[in-house]
Tab-separated table of C-alpha atoms and ligand atoms in Angstrom:
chain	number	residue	atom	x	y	z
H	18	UNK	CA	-14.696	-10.004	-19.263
H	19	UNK	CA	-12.651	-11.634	-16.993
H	20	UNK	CA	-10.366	-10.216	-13.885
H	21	UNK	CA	-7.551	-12.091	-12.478
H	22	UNK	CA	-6.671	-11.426	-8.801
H	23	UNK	CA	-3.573	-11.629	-7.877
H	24	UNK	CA	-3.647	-12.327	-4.073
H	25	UNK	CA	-1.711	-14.865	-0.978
H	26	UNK	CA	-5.538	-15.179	-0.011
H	27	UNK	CA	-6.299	-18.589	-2.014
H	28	UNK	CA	-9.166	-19.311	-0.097
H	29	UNK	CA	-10.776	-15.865	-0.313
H	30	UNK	CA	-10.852	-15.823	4.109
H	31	UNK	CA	-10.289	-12.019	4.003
H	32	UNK	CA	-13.221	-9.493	4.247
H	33	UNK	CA	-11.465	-7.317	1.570
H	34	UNK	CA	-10.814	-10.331	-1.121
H	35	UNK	CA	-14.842	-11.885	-0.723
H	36	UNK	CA	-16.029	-8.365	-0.439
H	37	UNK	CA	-14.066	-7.498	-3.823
H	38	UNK	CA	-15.713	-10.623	-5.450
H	39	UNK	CA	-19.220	-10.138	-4.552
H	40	UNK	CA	-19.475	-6.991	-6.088
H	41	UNK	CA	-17.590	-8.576	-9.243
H	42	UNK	CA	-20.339	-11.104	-9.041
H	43	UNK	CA	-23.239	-8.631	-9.097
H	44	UNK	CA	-21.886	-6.746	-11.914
H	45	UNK	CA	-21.489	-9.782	-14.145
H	46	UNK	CA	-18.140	-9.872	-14.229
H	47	UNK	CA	-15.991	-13.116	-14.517
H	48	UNK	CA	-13.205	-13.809	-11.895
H	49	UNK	CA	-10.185	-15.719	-10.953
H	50	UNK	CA	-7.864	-15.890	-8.133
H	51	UNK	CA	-4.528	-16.664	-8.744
H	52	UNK	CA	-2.240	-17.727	-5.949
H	53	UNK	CA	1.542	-17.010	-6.747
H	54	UNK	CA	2.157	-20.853	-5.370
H	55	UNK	CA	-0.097	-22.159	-7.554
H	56	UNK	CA	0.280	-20.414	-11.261
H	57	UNK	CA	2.624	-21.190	-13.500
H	58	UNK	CA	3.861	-19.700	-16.687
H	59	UNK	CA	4.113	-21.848	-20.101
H	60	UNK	CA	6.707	-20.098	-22.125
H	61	UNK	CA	6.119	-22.103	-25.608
H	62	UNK	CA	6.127	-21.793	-29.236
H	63	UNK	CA	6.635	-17.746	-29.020
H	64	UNK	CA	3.803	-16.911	-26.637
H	65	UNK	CA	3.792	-16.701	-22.659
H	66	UNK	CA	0.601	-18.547	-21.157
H	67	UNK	CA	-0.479	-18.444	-17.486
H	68	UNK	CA	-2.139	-21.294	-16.001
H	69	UNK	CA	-4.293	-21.387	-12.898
H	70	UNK	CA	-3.739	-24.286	-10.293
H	71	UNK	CA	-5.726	-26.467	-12.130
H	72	UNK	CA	-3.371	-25.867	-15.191
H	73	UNK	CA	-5.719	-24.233	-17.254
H	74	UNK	CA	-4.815	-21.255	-19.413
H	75	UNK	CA	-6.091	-18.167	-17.668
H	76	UNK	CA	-6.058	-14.533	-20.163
H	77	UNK	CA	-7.239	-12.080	-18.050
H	78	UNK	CA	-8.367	-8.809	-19.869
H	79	UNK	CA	-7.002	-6.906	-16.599
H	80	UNK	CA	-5.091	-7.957	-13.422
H	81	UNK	CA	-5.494	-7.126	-9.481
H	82	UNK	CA	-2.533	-6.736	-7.928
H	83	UNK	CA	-3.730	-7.918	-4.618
H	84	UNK	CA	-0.695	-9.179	-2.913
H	85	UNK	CA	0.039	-8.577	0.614
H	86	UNK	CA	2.550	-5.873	1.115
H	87	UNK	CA	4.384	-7.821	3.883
H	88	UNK	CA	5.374	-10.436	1.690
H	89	UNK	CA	7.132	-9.929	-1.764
H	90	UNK	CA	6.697	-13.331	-2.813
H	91	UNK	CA	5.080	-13.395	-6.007
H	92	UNK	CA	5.340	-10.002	-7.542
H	93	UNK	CA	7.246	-11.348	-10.625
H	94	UNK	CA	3.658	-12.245	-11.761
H	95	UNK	CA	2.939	-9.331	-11.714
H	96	UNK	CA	5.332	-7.589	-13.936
H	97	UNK	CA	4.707	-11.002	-16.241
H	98	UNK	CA	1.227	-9.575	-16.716
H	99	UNK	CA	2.876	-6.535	-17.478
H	100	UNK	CA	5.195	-7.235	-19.857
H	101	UNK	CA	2.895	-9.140	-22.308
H	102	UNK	CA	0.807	-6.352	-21.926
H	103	UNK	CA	-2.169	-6.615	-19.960
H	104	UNK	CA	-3.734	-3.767	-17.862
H	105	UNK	CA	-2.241	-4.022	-14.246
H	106	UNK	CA	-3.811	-2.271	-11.156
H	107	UNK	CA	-1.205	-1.147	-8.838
H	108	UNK	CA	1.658	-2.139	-11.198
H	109	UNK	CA	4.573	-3.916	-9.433
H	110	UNK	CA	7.212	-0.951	-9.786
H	111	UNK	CA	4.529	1.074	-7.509
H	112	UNK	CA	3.433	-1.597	-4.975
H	113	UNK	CA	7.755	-2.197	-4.422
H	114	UNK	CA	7.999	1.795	-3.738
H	115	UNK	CA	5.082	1.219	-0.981
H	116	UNK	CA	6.553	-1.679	0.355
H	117	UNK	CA	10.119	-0.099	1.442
H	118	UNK	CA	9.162	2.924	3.400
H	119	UNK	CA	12.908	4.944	2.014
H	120	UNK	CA	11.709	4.483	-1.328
H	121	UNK	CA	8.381	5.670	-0.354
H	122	UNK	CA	9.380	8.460	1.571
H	123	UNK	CA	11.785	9.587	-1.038
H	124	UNK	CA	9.210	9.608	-3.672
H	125	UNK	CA	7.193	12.070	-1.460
H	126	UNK	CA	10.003	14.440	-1.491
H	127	UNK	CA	10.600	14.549	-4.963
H	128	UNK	CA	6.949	15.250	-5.786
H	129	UNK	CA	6.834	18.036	-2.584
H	130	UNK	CA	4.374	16.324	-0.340
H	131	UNK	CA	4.759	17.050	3.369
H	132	UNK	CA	6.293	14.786	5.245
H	133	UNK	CA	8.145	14.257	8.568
H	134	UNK	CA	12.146	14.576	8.788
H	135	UNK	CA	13.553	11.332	8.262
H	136	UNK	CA	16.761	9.779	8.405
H	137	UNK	CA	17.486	6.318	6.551
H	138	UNK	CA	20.224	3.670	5.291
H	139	UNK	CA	20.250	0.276	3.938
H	140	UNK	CA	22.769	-0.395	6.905
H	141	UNK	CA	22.874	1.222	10.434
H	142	UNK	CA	26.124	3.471	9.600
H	143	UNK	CA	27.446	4.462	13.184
H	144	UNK	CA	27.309	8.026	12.588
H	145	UNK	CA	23.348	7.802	11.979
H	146	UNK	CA	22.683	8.528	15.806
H	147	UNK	CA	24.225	11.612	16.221
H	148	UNK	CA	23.114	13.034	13.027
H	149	UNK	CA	19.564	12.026	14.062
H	150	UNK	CA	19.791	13.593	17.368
H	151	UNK	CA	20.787	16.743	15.891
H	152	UNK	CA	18.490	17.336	13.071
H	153	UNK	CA	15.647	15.015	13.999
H	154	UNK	CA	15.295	16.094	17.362
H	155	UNK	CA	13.040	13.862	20.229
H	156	UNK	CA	11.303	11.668	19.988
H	157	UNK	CA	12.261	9.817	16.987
H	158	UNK	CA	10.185	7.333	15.807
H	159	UNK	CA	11.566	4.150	14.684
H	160	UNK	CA	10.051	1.973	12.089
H	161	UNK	CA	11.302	-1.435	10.177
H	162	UNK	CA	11.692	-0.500	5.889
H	163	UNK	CA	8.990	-2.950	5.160
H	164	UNK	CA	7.055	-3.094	7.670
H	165	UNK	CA	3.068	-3.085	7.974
H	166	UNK	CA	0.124	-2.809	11.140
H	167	UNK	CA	2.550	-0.686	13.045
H	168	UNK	CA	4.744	-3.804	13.834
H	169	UNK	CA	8.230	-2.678	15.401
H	170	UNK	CA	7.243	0.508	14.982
H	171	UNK	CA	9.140	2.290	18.224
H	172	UNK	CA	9.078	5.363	19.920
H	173	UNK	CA	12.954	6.660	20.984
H	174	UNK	CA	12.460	9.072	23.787
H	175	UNK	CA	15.939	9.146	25.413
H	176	UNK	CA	18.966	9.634	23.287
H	177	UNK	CA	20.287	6.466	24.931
H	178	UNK	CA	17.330	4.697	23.404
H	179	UNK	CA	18.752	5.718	20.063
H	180	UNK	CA	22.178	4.921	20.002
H	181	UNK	CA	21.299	1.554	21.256
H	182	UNK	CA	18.533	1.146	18.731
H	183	UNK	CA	20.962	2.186	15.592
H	184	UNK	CA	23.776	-0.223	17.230
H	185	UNK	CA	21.329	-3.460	17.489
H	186	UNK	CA	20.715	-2.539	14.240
H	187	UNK	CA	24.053	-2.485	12.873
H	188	UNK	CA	24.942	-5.733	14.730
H	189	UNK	CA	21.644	-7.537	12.831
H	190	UNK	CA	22.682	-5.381	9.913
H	191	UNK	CA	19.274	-4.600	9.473
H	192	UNK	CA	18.340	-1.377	7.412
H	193	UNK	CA	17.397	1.569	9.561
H	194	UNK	CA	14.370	4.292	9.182
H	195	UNK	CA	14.626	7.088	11.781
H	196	UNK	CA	11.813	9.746	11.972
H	197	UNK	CA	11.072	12.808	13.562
H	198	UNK	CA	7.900	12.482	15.928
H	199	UNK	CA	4.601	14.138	14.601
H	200	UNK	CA	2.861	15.981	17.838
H	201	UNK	CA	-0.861	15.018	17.316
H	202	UNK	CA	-4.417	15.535	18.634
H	203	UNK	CA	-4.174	11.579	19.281
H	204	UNK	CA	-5.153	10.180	15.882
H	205	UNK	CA	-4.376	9.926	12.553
H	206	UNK	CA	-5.721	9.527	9.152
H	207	UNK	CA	-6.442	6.673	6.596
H	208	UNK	CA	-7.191	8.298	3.556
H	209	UNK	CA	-8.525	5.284	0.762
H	210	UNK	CA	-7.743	6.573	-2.912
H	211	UNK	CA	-8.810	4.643	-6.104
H	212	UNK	CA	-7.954	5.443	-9.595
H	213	UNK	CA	-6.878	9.162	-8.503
H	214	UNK	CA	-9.881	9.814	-6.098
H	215	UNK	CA	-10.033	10.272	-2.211
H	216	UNK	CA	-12.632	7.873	-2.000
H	217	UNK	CA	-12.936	8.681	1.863
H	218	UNK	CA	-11.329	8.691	5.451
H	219	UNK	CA	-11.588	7.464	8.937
H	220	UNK	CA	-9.668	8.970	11.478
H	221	UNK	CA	-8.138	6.362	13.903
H	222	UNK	CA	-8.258	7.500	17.264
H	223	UNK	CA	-5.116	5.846	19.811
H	224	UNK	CA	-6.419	3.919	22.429
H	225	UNK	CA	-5.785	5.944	26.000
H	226	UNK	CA	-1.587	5.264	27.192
H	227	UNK	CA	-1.304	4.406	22.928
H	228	UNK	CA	0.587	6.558	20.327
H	229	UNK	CA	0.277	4.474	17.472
H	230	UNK	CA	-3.060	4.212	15.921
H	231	UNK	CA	-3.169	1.320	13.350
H	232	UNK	CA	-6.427	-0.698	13.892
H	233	UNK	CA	-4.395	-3.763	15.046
H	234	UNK	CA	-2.562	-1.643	17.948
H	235	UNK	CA	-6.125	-0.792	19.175
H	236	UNK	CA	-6.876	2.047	17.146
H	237	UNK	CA	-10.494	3.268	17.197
H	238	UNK	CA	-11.831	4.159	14.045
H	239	UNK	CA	-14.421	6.996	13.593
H	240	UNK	CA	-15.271	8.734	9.933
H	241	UNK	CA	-13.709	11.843	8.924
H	242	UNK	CA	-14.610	14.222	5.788
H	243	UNK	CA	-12.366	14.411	2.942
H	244	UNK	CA	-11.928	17.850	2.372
H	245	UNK	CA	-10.285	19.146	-0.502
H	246	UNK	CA	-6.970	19.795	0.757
H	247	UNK	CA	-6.802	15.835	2.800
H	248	UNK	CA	-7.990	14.733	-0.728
H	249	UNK	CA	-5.509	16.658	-2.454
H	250	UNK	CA	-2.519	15.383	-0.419
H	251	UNK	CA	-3.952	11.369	-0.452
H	252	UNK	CA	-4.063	11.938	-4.341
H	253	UNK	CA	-1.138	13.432	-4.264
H	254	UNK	CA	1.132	10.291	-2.267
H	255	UNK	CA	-0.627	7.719	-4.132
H	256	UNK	CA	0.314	9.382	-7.838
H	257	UNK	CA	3.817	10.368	-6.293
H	258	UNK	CA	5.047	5.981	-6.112
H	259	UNK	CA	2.140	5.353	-8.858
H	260	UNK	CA	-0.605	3.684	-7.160
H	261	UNK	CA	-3.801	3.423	-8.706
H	262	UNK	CA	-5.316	1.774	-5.094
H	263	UNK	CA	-3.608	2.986	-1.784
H	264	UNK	CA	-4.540	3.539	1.620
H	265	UNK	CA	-2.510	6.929	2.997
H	266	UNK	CA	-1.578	7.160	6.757
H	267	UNK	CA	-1.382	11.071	6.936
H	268	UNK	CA	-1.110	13.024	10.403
H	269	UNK	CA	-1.660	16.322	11.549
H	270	UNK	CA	0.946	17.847	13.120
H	271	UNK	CA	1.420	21.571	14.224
H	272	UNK	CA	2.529	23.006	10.516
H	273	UNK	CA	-0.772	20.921	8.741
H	274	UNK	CA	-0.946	17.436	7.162
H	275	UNK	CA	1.768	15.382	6.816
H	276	UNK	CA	2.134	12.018	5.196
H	277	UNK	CA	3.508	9.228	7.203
H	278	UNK	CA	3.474	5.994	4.944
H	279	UNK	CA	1.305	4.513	1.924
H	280	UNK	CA	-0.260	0.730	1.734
H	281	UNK	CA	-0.546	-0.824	-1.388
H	282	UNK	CA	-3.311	-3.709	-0.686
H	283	UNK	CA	-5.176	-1.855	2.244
H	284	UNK	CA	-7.316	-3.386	3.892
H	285	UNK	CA	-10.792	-1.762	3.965
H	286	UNK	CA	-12.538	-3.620	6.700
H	287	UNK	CA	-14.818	-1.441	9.085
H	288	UNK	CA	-13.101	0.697	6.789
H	289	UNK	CA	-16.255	0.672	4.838
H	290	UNK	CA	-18.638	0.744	7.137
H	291	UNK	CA	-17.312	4.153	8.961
H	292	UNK	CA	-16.621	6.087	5.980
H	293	UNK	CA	-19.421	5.040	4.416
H	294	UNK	CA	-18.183	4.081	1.023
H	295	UNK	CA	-18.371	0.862	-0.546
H	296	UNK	CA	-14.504	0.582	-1.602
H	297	UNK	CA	-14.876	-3.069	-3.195
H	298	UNK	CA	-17.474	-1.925	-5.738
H	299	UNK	CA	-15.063	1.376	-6.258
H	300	UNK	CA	-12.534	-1.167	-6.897
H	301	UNK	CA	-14.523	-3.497	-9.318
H	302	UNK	CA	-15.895	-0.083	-11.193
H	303	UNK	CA	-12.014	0.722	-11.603
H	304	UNK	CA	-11.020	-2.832	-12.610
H	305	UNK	CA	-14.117	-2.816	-15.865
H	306	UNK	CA	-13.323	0.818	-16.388
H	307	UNK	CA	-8.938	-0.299	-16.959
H	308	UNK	CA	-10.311	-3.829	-18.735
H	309	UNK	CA	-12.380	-1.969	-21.635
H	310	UNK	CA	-9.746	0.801	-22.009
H	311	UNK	CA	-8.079	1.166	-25.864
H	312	UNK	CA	-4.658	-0.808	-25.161
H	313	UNK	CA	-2.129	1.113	-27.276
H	314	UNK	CA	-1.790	-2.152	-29.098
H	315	UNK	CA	-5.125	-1.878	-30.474
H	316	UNK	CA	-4.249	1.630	-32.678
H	317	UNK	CA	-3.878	0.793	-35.991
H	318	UNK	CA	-0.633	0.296	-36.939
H	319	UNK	CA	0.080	3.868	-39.296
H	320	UNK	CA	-0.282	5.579	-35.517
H	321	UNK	CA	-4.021	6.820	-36.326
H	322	UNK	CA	-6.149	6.324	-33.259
H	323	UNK	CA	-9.097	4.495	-33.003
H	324	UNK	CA	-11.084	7.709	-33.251
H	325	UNK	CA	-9.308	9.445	-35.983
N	24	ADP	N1	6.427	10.362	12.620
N	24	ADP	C1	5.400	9.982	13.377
N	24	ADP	N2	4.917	10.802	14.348
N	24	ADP	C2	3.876	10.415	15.130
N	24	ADP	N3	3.263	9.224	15.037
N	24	ADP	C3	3.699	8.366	14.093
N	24	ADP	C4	4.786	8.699	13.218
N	24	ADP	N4	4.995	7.673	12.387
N	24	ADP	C5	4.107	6.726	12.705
N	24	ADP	N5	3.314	7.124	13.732
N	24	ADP	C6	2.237	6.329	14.356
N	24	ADP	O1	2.553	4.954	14.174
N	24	ADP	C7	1.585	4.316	13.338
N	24	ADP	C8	2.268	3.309	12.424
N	24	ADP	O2	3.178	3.973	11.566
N	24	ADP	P1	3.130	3.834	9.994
N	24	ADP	O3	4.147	4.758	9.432
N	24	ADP	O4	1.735	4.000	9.509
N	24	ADP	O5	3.650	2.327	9.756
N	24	ADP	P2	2.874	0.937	9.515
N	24	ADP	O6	3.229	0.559	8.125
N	24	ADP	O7	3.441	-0.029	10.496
N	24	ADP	O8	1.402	1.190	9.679
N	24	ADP	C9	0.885	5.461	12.611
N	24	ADP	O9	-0.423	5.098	12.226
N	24	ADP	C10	0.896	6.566	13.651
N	24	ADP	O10	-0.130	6.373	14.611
N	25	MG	MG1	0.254	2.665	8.663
């Protein structure tokens, strides 16, 4: 058996990508990483072939879709796997959805998971500050559509603050995402959930003066049970943009838990450790489990199943 990961990590520096191939190691199972720079695809004599850097053919029995969520580059490997029919985890049409927070956010809605108000546009239409004053109320938390680690995230206190936001906007004609402010006991959630289980959950505690908690804007993490209903709403976000791996950011705010954004690739560094779950070798257990699935392929072709 042999998994393909998918990943901007060549060199296998990050904690998450060695971790992930350790435990492939100890269960016996064959790897290869496969930079989007460096793989090609041979489109010859009716069949597609994928070649690693060295140019040799690579056919993967299932694929990690390990890319980095702040860049794009690269996900049309991806949905190559895909179309010639090899298992995919976190197919590309899901990993897009968590990558531009609207999409996200309006995939939450559709499938009723909680959520704060929020106000968004491709553009920065002028209008957008007064109808976010009104209905959003203050403060209104500003954050960039594909953004990741809290970057650019912004509070908007003073309605001044907000018209000028939406107007540098509009001048950069960058895309806007306007939200209403969660109040908060000072931390959040990161719920990890693989193959449609709440694996577990750290809260991340702001640092004192801080409002944002992501681990890279100081954000102390400290382990948190998943109960059922924490579970049930992390299960919940990841099925609603059809993520089989996904970290959840979920707060709780005055009216109960409320999801803020989803990460396709998270990264599970100290991650571990705190919750107390080993999410590489949940990862690898997912990866065998989607390899030796029946592909509908192999049903015989008069539409009896393998079984019957
Ligand atoms: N609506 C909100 N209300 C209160 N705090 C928020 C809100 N949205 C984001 N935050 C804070 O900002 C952090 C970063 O926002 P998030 O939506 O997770 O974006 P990113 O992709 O940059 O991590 C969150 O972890 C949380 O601490
Ligand atoms: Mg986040």
């Amino acid at each position: 058996m042999q998994v393909a990961i998918v990943t901007h990590d060549r060199w296998a520096r990050a904690y998450r990508t060695r971790a992930l191939l350790n435990r492939l190691d100890r269960r016996g199972v064959g790897w290869v990483l496969l930079s989007p720079d460096q793989t090609a695809l041979e489109i010859r004599q009716g069949a597609v072939r994928f070649l690693d850097g060295a140019g040799r053919p690579v056919a993967p029995n299932v694929v990690l879709n390990a890319l980095y969520l702040a860049s794009g580059h690269g996900l049309e490997l991806i949905e190559a796997f895909e179309a010639t029919g090899v298992p995919v985890v976190n197919r590309a049409a899901g990993w897009r959805l968590a990558k531009i927070k609207a999409l996200s956010s309006v995939a939450f809605c559709v499938h009723g998971i909680a959520q704060p108000d929020t106000l968004c546009s491709p553009g920065a239409p002028v209008v957008l500050s007064p109808i976010a004053l009104e209905r959003l109320g203050r403060p209104l938390v500003y954050k960039p559509w594909r953004g990741t680690m809290g970057a650019g995230v912004t509070l908007l206190t003073r309605r001044r603050a907000v018209w000028g936001a939406v107007a540098r906007l509009a001048r950069r004609g960058a895309p806007i995402y306007l939200q209403s402010y969660v109040p908060n006991p000072g931390r959040d959630i990161r719920v990890v959930v693989v193959g449609g289980e709440a694996i577990g959950a750290t809260y991340r505690l702001a640092r004192r003066g801080r409002w944002k908690t992501n681990v890279t804007a100081g954000g102390i993490p400290a382990p948190c049970p998943v109960t059922a209903e924490l579970g049930a709403i992390a299960v919940a976000a990841a099925g609603s943009v059809g993520l089989d791996i996904a970290g959840v950011d979920v707060i709780e705010g005055p009216q109960g838990y409320q999801v803020l954004e989803i990460n396709a690739w998270p990264n599970y560094h100290r991650f571990d450790q705190v919750a107390g779950v080993d999410v590489a070798d949940r990862i690898a257990q997912l990866l065998i489990e989607r390899a030796r699935a029946p592909r509908p392929a192999d049903d015989p072709p008069d539409g009896r199943t393998a079984e019957g």
